[in-house]
Tab-separated table of C-alpha atoms and ligand atoms in Angstrom:
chain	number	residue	atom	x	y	z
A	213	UNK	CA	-97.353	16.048	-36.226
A	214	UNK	CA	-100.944	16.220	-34.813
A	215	UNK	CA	-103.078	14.824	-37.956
A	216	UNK	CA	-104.306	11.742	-36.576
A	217	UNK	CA	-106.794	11.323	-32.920
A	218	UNK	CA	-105.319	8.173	-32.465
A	219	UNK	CA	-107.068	5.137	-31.069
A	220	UNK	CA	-105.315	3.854	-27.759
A	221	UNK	CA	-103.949	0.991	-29.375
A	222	UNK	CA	-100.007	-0.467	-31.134
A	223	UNK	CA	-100.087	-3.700	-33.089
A	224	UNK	CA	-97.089	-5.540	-33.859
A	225	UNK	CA	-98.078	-8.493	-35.297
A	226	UNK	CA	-100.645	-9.604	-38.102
A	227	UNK	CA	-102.014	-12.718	-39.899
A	228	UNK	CA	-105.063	-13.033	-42.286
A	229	UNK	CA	-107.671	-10.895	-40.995
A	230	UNK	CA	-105.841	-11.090	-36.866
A	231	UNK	CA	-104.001	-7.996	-35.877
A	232	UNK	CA	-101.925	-8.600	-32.154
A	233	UNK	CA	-101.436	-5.642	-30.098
A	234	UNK	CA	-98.062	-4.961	-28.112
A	235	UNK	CA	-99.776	-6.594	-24.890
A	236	UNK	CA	-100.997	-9.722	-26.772
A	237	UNK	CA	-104.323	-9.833	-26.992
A	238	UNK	CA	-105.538	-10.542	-30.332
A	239	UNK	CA	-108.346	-8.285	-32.187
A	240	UNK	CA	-110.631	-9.414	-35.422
A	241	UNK	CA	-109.524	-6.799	-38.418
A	242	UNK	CA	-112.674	-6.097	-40.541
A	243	UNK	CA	-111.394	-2.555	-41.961
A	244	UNK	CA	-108.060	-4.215	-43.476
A	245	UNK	CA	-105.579	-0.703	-42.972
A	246	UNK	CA	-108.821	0.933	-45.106
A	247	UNK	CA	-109.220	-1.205	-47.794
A	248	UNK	CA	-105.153	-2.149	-48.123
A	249	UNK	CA	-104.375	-5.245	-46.954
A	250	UNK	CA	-106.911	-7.309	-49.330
A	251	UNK	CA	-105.163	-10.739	-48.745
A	252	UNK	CA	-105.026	-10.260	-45.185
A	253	UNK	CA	-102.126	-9.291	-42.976
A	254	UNK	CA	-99.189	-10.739	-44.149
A	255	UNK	CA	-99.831	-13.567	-46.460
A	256	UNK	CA	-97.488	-16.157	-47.126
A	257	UNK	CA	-97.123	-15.584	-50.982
A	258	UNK	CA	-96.956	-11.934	-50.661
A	259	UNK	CA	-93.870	-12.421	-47.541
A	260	UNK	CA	-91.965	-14.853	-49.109
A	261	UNK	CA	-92.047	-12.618	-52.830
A	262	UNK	CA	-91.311	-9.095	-50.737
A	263	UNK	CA	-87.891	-11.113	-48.921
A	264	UNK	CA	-87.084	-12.694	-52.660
A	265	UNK	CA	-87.145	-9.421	-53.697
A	266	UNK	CA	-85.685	-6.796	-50.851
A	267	UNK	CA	-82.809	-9.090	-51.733
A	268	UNK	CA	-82.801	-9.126	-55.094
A	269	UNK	CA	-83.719	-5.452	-56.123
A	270	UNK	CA	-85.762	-2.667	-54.626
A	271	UNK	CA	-85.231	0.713	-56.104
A	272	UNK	CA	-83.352	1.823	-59.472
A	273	UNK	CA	-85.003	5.145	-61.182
A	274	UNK	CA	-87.378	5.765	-63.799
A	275	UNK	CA	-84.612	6.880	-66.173
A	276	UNK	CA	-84.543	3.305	-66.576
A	277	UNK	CA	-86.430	0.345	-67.672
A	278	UNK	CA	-88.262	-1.636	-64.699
A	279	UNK	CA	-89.296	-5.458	-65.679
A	280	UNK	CA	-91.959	-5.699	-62.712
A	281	UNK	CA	-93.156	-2.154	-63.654
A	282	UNK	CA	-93.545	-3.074	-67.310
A	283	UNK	CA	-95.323	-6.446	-66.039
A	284	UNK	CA	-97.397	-5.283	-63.792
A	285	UNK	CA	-98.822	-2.165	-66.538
A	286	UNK	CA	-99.385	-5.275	-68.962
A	287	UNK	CA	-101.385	-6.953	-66.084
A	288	UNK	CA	-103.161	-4.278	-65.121
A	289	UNK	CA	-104.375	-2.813	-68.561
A	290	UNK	CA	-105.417	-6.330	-69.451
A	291	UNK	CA	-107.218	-6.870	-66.586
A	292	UNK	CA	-109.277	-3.220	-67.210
A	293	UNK	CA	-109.064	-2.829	-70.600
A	294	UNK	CA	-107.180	0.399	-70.623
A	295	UNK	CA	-103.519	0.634	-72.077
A	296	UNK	CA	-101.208	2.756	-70.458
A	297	UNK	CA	-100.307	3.080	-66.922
A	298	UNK	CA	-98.914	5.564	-64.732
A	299	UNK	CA	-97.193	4.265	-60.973
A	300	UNK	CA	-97.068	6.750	-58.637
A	301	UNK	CA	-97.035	6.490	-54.394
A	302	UNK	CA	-100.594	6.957	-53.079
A	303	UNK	CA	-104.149	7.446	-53.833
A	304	UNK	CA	-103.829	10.989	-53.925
A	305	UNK	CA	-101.052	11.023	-56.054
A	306	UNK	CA	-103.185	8.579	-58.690
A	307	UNK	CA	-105.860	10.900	-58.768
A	308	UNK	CA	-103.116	14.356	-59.167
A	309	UNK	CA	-101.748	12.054	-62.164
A	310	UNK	CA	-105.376	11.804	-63.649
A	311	UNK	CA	-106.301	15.511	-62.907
A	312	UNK	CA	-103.491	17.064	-64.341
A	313	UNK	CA	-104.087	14.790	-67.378
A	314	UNK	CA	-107.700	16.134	-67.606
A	315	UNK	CA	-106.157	19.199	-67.783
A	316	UNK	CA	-103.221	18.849	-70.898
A	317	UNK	CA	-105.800	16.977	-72.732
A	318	UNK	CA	-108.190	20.235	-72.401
A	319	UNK	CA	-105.125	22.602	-73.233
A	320	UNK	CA	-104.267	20.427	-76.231
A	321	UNK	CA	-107.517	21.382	-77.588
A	322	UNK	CA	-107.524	24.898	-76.770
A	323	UNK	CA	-109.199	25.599	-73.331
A	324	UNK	CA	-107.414	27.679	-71.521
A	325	UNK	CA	-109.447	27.263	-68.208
A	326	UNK	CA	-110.190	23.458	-68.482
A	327	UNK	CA	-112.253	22.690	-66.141
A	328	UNK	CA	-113.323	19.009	-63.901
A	329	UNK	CA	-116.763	17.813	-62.878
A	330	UNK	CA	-116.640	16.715	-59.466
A	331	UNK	CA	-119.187	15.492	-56.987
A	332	UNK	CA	-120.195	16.123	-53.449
A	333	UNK	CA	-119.496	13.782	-50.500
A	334	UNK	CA	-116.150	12.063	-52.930
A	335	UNK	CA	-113.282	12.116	-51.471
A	336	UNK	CA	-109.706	12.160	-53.396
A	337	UNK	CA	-107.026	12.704	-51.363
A	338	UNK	CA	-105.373	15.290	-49.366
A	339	UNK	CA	-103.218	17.079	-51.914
A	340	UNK	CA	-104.375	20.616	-53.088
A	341	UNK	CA	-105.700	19.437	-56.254
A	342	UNK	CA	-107.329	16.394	-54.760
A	343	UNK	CA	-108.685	18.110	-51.458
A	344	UNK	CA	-110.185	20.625	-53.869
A	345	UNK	CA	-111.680	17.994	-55.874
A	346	UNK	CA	-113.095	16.418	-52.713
A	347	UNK	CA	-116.880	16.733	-51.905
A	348	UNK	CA	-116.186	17.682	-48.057
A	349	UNK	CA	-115.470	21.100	-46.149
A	350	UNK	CA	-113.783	19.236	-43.610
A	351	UNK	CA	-111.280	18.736	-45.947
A	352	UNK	CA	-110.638	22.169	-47.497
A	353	UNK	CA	-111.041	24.296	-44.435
A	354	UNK	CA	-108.311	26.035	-44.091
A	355	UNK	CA	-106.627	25.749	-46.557
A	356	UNK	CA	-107.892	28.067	-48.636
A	357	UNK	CA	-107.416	29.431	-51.596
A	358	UNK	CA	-108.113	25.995	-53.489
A	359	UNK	CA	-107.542	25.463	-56.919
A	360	UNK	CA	-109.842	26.451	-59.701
A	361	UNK	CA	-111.212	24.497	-62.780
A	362	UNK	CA	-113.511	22.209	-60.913
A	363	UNK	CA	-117.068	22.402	-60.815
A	364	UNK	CA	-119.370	20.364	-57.890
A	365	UNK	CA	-122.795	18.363	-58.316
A	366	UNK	CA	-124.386	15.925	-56.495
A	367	UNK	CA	-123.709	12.088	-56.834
A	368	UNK	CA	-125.547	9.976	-58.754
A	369	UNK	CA	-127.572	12.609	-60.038
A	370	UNK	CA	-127.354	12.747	-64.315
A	371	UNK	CA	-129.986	15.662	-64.763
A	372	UNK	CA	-127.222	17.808	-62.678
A	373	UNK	CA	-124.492	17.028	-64.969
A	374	UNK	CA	-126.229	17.865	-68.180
A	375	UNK	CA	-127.044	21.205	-66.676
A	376	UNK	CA	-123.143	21.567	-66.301
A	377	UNK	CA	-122.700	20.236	-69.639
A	378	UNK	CA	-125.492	22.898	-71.079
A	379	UNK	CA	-123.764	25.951	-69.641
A	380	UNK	CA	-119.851	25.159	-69.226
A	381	UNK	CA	-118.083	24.948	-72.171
A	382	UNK	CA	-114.682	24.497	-70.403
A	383	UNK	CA	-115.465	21.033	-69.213
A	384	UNK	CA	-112.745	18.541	-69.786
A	385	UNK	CA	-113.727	15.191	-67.555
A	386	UNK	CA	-115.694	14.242	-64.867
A	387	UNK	CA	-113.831	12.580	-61.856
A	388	UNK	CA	-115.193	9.927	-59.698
A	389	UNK	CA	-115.638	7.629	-57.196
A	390	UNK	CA	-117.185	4.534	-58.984
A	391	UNK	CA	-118.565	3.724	-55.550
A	392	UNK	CA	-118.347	6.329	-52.994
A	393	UNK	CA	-116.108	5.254	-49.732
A	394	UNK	CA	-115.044	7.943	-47.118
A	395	UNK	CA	-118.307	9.803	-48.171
A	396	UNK	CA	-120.748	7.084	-46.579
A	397	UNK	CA	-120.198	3.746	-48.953
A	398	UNK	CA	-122.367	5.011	-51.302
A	399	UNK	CA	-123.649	2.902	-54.321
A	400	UNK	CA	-125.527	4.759	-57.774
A	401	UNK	CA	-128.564	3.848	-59.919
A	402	UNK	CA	-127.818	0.752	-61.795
A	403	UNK	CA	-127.608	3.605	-65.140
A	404	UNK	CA	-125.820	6.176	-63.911
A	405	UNK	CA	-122.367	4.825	-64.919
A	406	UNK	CA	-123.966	4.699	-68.525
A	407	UNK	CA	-125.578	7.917	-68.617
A	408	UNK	CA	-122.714	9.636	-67.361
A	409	UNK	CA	-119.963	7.372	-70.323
A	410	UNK	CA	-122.953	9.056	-72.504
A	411	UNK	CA	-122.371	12.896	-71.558
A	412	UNK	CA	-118.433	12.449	-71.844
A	413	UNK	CA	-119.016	11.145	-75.107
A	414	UNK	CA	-121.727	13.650	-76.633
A	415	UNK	CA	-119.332	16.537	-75.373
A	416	UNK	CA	-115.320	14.532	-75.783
A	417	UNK	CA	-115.148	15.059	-71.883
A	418	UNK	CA	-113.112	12.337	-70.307
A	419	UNK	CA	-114.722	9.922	-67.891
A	420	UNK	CA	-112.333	9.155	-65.037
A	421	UNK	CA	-112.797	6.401	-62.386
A	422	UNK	CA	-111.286	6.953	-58.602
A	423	UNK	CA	-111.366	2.928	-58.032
A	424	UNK	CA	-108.787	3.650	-55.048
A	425	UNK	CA	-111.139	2.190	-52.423
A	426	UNK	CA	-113.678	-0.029	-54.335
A	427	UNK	CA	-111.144	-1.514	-57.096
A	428	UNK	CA	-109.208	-4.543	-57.314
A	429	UNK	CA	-111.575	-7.328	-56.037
A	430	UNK	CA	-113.773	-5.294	-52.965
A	431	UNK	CA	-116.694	-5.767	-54.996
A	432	UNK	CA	-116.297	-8.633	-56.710
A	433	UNK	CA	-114.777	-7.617	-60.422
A	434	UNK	CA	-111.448	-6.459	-60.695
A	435	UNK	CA	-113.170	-2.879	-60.510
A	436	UNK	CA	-116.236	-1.913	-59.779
A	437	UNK	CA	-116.900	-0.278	-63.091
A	438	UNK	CA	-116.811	-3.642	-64.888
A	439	UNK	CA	-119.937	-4.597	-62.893
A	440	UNK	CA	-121.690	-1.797	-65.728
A	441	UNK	CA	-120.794	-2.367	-69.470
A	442	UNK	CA	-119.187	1.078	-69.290
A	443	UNK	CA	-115.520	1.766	-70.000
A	444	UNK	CA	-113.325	5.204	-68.303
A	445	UNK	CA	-111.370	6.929	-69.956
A	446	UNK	CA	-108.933	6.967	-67.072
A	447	UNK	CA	-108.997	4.672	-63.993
A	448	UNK	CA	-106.844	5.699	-60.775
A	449	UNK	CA	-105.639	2.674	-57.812
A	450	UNK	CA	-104.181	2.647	-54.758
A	451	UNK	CA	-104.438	1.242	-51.378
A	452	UNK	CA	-105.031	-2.148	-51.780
A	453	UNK	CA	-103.053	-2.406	-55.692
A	454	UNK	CA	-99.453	-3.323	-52.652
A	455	UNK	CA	-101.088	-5.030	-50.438
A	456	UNK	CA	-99.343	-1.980	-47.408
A	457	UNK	CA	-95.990	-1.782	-49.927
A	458	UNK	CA	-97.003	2.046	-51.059
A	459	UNK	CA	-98.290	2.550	-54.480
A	460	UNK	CA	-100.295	4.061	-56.798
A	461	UNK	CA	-101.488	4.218	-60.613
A	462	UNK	CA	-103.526	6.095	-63.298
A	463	UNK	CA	-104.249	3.988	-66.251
A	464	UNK	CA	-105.895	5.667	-69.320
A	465	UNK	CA	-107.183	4.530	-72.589
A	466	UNK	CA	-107.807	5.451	-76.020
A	467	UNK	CA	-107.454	9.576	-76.461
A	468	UNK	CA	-106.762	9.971	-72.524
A	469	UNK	CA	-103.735	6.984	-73.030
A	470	UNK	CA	-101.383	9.477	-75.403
A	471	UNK	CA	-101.817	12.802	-73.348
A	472	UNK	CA	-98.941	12.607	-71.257
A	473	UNK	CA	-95.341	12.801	-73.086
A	474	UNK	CA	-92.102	12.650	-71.453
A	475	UNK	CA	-91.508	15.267	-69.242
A	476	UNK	CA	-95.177	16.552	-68.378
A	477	UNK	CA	-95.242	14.225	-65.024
A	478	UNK	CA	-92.921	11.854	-63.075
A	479	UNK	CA	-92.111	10.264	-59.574
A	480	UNK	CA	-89.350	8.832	-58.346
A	481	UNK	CA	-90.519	6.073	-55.982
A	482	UNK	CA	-93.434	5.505	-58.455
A	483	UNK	CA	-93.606	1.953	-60.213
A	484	UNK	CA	-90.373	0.704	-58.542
A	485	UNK	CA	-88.835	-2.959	-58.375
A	486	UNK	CA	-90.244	-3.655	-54.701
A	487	UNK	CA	-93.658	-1.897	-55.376
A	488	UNK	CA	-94.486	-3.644	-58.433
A	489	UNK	CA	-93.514	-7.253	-56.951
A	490	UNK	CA	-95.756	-6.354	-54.197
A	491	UNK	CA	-98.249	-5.437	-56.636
A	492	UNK	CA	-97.917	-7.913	-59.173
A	493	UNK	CA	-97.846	-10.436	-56.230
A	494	UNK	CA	-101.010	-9.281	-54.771
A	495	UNK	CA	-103.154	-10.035	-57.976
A	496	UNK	CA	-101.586	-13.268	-58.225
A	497	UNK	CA	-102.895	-14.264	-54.988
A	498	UNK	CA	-106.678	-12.527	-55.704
A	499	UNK	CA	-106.837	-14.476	-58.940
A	500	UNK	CA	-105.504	-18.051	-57.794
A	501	UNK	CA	-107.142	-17.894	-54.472
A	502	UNK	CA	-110.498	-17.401	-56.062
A	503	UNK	CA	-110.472	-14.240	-53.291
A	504	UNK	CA	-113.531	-12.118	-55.435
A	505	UNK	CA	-116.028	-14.684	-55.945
A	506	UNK	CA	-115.208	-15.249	-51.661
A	507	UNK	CA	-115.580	-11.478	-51.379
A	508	UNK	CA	-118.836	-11.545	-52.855
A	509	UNK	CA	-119.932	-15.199	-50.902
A	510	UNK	CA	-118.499	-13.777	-47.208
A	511	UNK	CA	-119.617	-10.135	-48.047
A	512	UNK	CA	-123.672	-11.328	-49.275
A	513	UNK	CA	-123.661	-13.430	-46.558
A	514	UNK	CA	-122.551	-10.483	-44.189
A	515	UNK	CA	-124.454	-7.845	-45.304
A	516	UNK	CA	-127.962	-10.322	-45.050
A	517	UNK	CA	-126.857	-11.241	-41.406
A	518	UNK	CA	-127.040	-7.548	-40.529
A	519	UNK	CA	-130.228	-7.002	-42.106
A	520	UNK	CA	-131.231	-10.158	-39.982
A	521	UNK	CA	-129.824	-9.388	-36.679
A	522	UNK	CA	-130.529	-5.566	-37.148
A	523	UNK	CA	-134.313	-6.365	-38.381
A	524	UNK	CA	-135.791	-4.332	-34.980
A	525	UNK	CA	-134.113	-1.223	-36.555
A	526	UNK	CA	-134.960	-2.097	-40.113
A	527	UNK	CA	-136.944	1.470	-40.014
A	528	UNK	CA	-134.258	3.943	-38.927
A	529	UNK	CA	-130.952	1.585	-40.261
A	530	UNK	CA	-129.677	2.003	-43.900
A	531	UNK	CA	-127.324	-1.525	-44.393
A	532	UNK	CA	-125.856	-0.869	-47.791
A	533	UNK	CA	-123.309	-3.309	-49.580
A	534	UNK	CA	-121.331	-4.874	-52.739
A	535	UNK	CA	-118.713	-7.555	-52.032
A	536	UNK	CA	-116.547	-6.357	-49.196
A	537	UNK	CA	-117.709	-2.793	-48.743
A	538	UNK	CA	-120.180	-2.607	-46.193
A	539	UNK	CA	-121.787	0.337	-44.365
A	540	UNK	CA	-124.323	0.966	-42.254
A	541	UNK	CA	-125.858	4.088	-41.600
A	542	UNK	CA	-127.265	4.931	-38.061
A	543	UNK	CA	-129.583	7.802	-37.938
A	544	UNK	CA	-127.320	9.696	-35.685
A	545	UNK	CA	-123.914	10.423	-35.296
A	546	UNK	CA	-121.506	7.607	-34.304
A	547	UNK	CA	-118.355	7.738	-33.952
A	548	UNK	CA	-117.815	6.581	-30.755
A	549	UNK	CA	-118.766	3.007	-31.843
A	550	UNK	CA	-114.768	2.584	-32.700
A	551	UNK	CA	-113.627	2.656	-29.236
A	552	UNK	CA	-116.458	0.712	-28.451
A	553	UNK	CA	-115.841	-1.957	-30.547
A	554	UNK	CA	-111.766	-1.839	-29.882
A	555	UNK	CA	-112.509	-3.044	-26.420
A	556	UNK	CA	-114.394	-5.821	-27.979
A	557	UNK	CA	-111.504	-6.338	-30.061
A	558	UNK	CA	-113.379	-5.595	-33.404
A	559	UNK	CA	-111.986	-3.335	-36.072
A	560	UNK	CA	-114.520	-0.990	-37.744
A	561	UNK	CA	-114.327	2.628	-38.647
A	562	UNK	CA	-117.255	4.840	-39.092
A	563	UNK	CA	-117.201	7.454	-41.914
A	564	UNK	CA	-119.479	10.601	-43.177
A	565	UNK	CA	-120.491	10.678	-39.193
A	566	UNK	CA	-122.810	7.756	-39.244
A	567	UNK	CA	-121.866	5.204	-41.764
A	568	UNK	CA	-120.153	1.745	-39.655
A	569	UNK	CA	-118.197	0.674	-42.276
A	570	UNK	CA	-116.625	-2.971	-43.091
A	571	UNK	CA	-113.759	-3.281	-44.946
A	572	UNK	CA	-112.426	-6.796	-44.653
A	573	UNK	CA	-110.346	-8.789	-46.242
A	574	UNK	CA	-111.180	-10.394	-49.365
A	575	UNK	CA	-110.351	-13.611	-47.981
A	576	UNK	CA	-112.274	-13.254	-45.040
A	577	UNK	CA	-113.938	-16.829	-43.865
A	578	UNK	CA	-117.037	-17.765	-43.087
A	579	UNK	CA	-116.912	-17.790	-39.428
A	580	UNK	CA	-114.494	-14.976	-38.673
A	581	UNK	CA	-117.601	-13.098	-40.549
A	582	UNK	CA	-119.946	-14.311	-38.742
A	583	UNK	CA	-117.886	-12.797	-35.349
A	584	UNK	CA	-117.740	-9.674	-37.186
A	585	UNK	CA	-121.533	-9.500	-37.537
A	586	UNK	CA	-122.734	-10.485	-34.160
A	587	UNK	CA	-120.259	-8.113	-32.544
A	588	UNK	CA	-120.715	-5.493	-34.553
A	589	UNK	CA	-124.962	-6.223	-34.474
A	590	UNK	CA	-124.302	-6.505	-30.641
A	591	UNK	CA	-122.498	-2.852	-30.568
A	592	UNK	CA	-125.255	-1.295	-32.872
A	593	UNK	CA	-128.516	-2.393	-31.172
A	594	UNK	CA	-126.696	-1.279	-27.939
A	595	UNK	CA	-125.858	2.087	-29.116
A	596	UNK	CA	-129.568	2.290	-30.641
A	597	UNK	CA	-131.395	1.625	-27.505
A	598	UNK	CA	-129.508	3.919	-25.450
A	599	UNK	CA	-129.755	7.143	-28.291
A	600	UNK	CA	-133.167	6.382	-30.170
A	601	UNK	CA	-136.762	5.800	-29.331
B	98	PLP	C1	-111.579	6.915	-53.102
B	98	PLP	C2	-110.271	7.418	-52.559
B	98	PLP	N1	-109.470	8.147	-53.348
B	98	PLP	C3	-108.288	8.605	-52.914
B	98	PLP	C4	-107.852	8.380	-51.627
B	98	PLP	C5	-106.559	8.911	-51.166
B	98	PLP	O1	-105.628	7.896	-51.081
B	98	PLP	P1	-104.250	8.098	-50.275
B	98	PLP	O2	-104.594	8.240	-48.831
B	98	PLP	O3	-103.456	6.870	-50.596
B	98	PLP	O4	-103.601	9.339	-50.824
B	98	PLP	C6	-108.672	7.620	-50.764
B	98	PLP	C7	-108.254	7.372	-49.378
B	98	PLP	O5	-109.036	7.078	-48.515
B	98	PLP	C8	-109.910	7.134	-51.249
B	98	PLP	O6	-110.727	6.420	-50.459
C-alpha cells in the first residue's frame, strides 16, 4: 500500500555503517534503519549466530518453554533492574503491552476509567492505542474516534503534571519517551526524570519508560534512564533490542512486574528462538565491543564538530545531543535535506519538520564521523544561505 513517499533509492548490500545500492555505488549510513541496526549492517557475530541458529531452531510457540527467551529476560532485567519481561514484535506492540498493563493494574484497584498521562510531541507507535497516546495530529488524523483514558501535557514540564495529578483521580501511569525521538530529539531538565518517579510515587501511578529509540546503548547506558538515579516501573524496547530480526519487549518491576497473569496478553511471534538469538547476540556484541563508551567518544566528538563547523549559524541552529542521537534543528522547515544528502550519498532523516537527525551506529569510527559531519555541515550551511538572512 501507499504509506511510505519513498526515497528513489534499493540497497542490497550492507556492512558496518556502508549501505550499497542496486547500481553499486556505496552511501555512508548515519540513521542505522532508525535507530535498528546498532552494530552496523550485518556484523560478523550477529551473521554467523542468525545462520547457527536458522539452522538450528527458529520458531516453536509460547505454549512452550523458549531457552533464548528465558536468557535473554534474565539479561535484560539484569541489565535494567526490572524483573519480568514481556517479547512481543515491534515498538508499538511494546508500548500496547505496557498500556494495557497500566490499565489492569488501575482495574485491579478499582478504577473503572483508568486513565494514562501522556505528553505532546512523543511518539508511540501506529496502533490505536499507541497513535492515541502519541503527541502528533499527523498521526491520529483520520482515524478518529481514538481511544479514551489518556490525558496530554507538555514534555518536560512537572508543574503540568501535578495539575493532572490535583484534579484526575483516574490516573494510573504516565508513559514516556525517556528522550524524545520522532518528536525533534528532545532531551529534559536534568530533574525531571526525578520529579516525575516522585508524582508516581506520592499518587501509586506507574512510571513507564518508551526506551524504543534512545535505549540499549544510543546514549551511552544501557538506557537512557540509568543516566538519572530514577527507576520505571515499566520499560518498553524495540528497534535496535534485534539488531533488523523484529522484536519487541515490556519489562516491569516491582507492583507493575505481577499485573499480567496468563491469559490477559500474548503473541505468537513474540520472544521466539531466532528473535531472542538475535537479541541476545546483539548485547553481546555492545558489551564486548566496548560499543557505548564509543557511542559516547564518536557521538561528543560529532555533536562538537557541528557546533564548530555550524558556528556562523550558532544564532538561528539548535545542535542537541547524547551519545548517538543527534539533531539539529534549522529554523525552518527541512525536509528536503534527505534527497539532498542521498545524492551525496549520506543517510540522514529529518523529523518534527526541522530537526536533521543522526542516528548512527554505535560503532561508528572516528573518521567515517568525521564524513558524516562535514557533509552533513556542507548540506546545512548550503540550505541556510539560500532560505535565511
Ligand atoms: C520512541 C518510539 N516508540 C515506539 C515506536 C514504534 O516502534 P515500531 O515502529 O517498531 O512499532 C517508535 C518508532 O519510531 C519510537 O521511536
Amino acid at each position: 500500500m501507499n504509506t511510505y513517499a519513498r526515497l528513489p533509492v534499493t540497497f542490497v548490500k550492507g556492512e558496518g555503517v556502508w549501505l550499497w545500492d542496486d547500481q553499486g555505488n556505496r552511501y555512508l549510513d548515519a540513521l542505522s534503519g532508525i535507530a535498528v541496526c546498532g552494530v552496523g549492517h550485518c556484523h560478523p557475530v550477529l551473521v554467523k549466530a542468525l545462520c547457527e541458529q536458522v539452522s538450528t531452531l527458529i520458531h516453536t510457540s509460547n505454549v512452550y518453554h523458549i531457552q533464548h527467551q528465558e536468557r535473554l529476560a534474565d539479561r535484560l532485567t539484569s541489565l535494567s533492574g526490572l524483573e519480568k519481561a514481556f517479547f512481543c514484535n515491534s515498538g508499538a506492540e511494546a508500548n500496547e503491552a505496557a498500556i494495557k498493563l497500566a490499565r489492569l493494574y488501575g482495574h485491579n484497584q478499582g478504577i473503572n476509567l483508568p486513565t494514562i498521562i501522556v505528553m505532546e510531541r512523543s511518539f508511540h507507535g501506529r496502533t490505536m492505542a499507541t497513535l492515541t497516546a502519541t503527541g502528533n495530529r499527523k498521526t491520529q488524523a483520520g482515524f478518529e474516534p481514538l481511544l479514551t483514558g489518556f490525558v496530554r501535557v507538555p514534555y518536560d514540564d512537572l508543574e503540568a503534571v501535578n495539575k493532572v495529578a490535583a484534579n484526575n483521580r483516574e490516573i494510573v501511569a504516565i508513559l514516556l519517551e525517556t528522550y524524545q525521538g520522532e518528536g525533534g530529539v528532545n532531551f529534559p531538565q536534568a530533574n525531571y526524570l526525578q520529579g516525575l518517579r516522585r508524582i508516581c510515587d506520592q499518587n501509586g501511578w506507574l512510571l513507564m519508560l518508551d526506551e524504543v529509540q534512545c535505549g540499549l546503548g544510543r546514549t551511552g547506558k544501557w538506557f537512557a534512564f540509568q543516566h538519572s538515579e530514577v527507576m520505571p516501573d515499566a520499560m518498553t524496547l524495540a528497534k535496535g533490542l534485534g539488531s533488523g530480526v523484529p522484536i519487541g519487549a515490556c519489562l516491569a518491576g516491582g507492583k507493575a512486574a505481577e499485573v499480567f497473569k496468563p491469559g490477559n496478553h500474548a503473541s505468537t511471534f513474540g520472544g521466539n528462538p531466532l528473535a531472542c538469538r538475535a537479541a541476545l547476540t546483539t548485547l553481546d556484541i555492545i558489551e564486548q565491543e566496548g560499543l557505548m563508551d564509543n557511542a559516547v567518544t564518536i557521538g561528543n566528538f560529532m555533536w562538537e564538530e557541528f557546533g564548530r563547523r555550524l558556528q556562523a549559524w550558532q544564532d538561528v541552529l539548535k545542535i542537541r545531543g547524547q551519545g548517538m542521537m543527534i539533531g539539529i534543528e534549522l529554523p525552518v522547515p527541512c525536509s528536503e535535506l534527505v534527497p539532498e544528502a542521498l545524492k551525496r550519498r549520506v543517510l540522514v532523516n529529518v523529523t518534527s519538520e526541522k530537526v536533521v537527525r543522526l542516528l548512527p551506529a554505535l560503532n561508528m569510527q572516528k573518521a567515517e564521523a568525521e564524513q558524516v559531519v562535514t557533509e552533513v555541515s556542507a548540506l546545512i550551511t548550503w540550505f541556510l544561505e539560500s532560505r535565511v538572512k
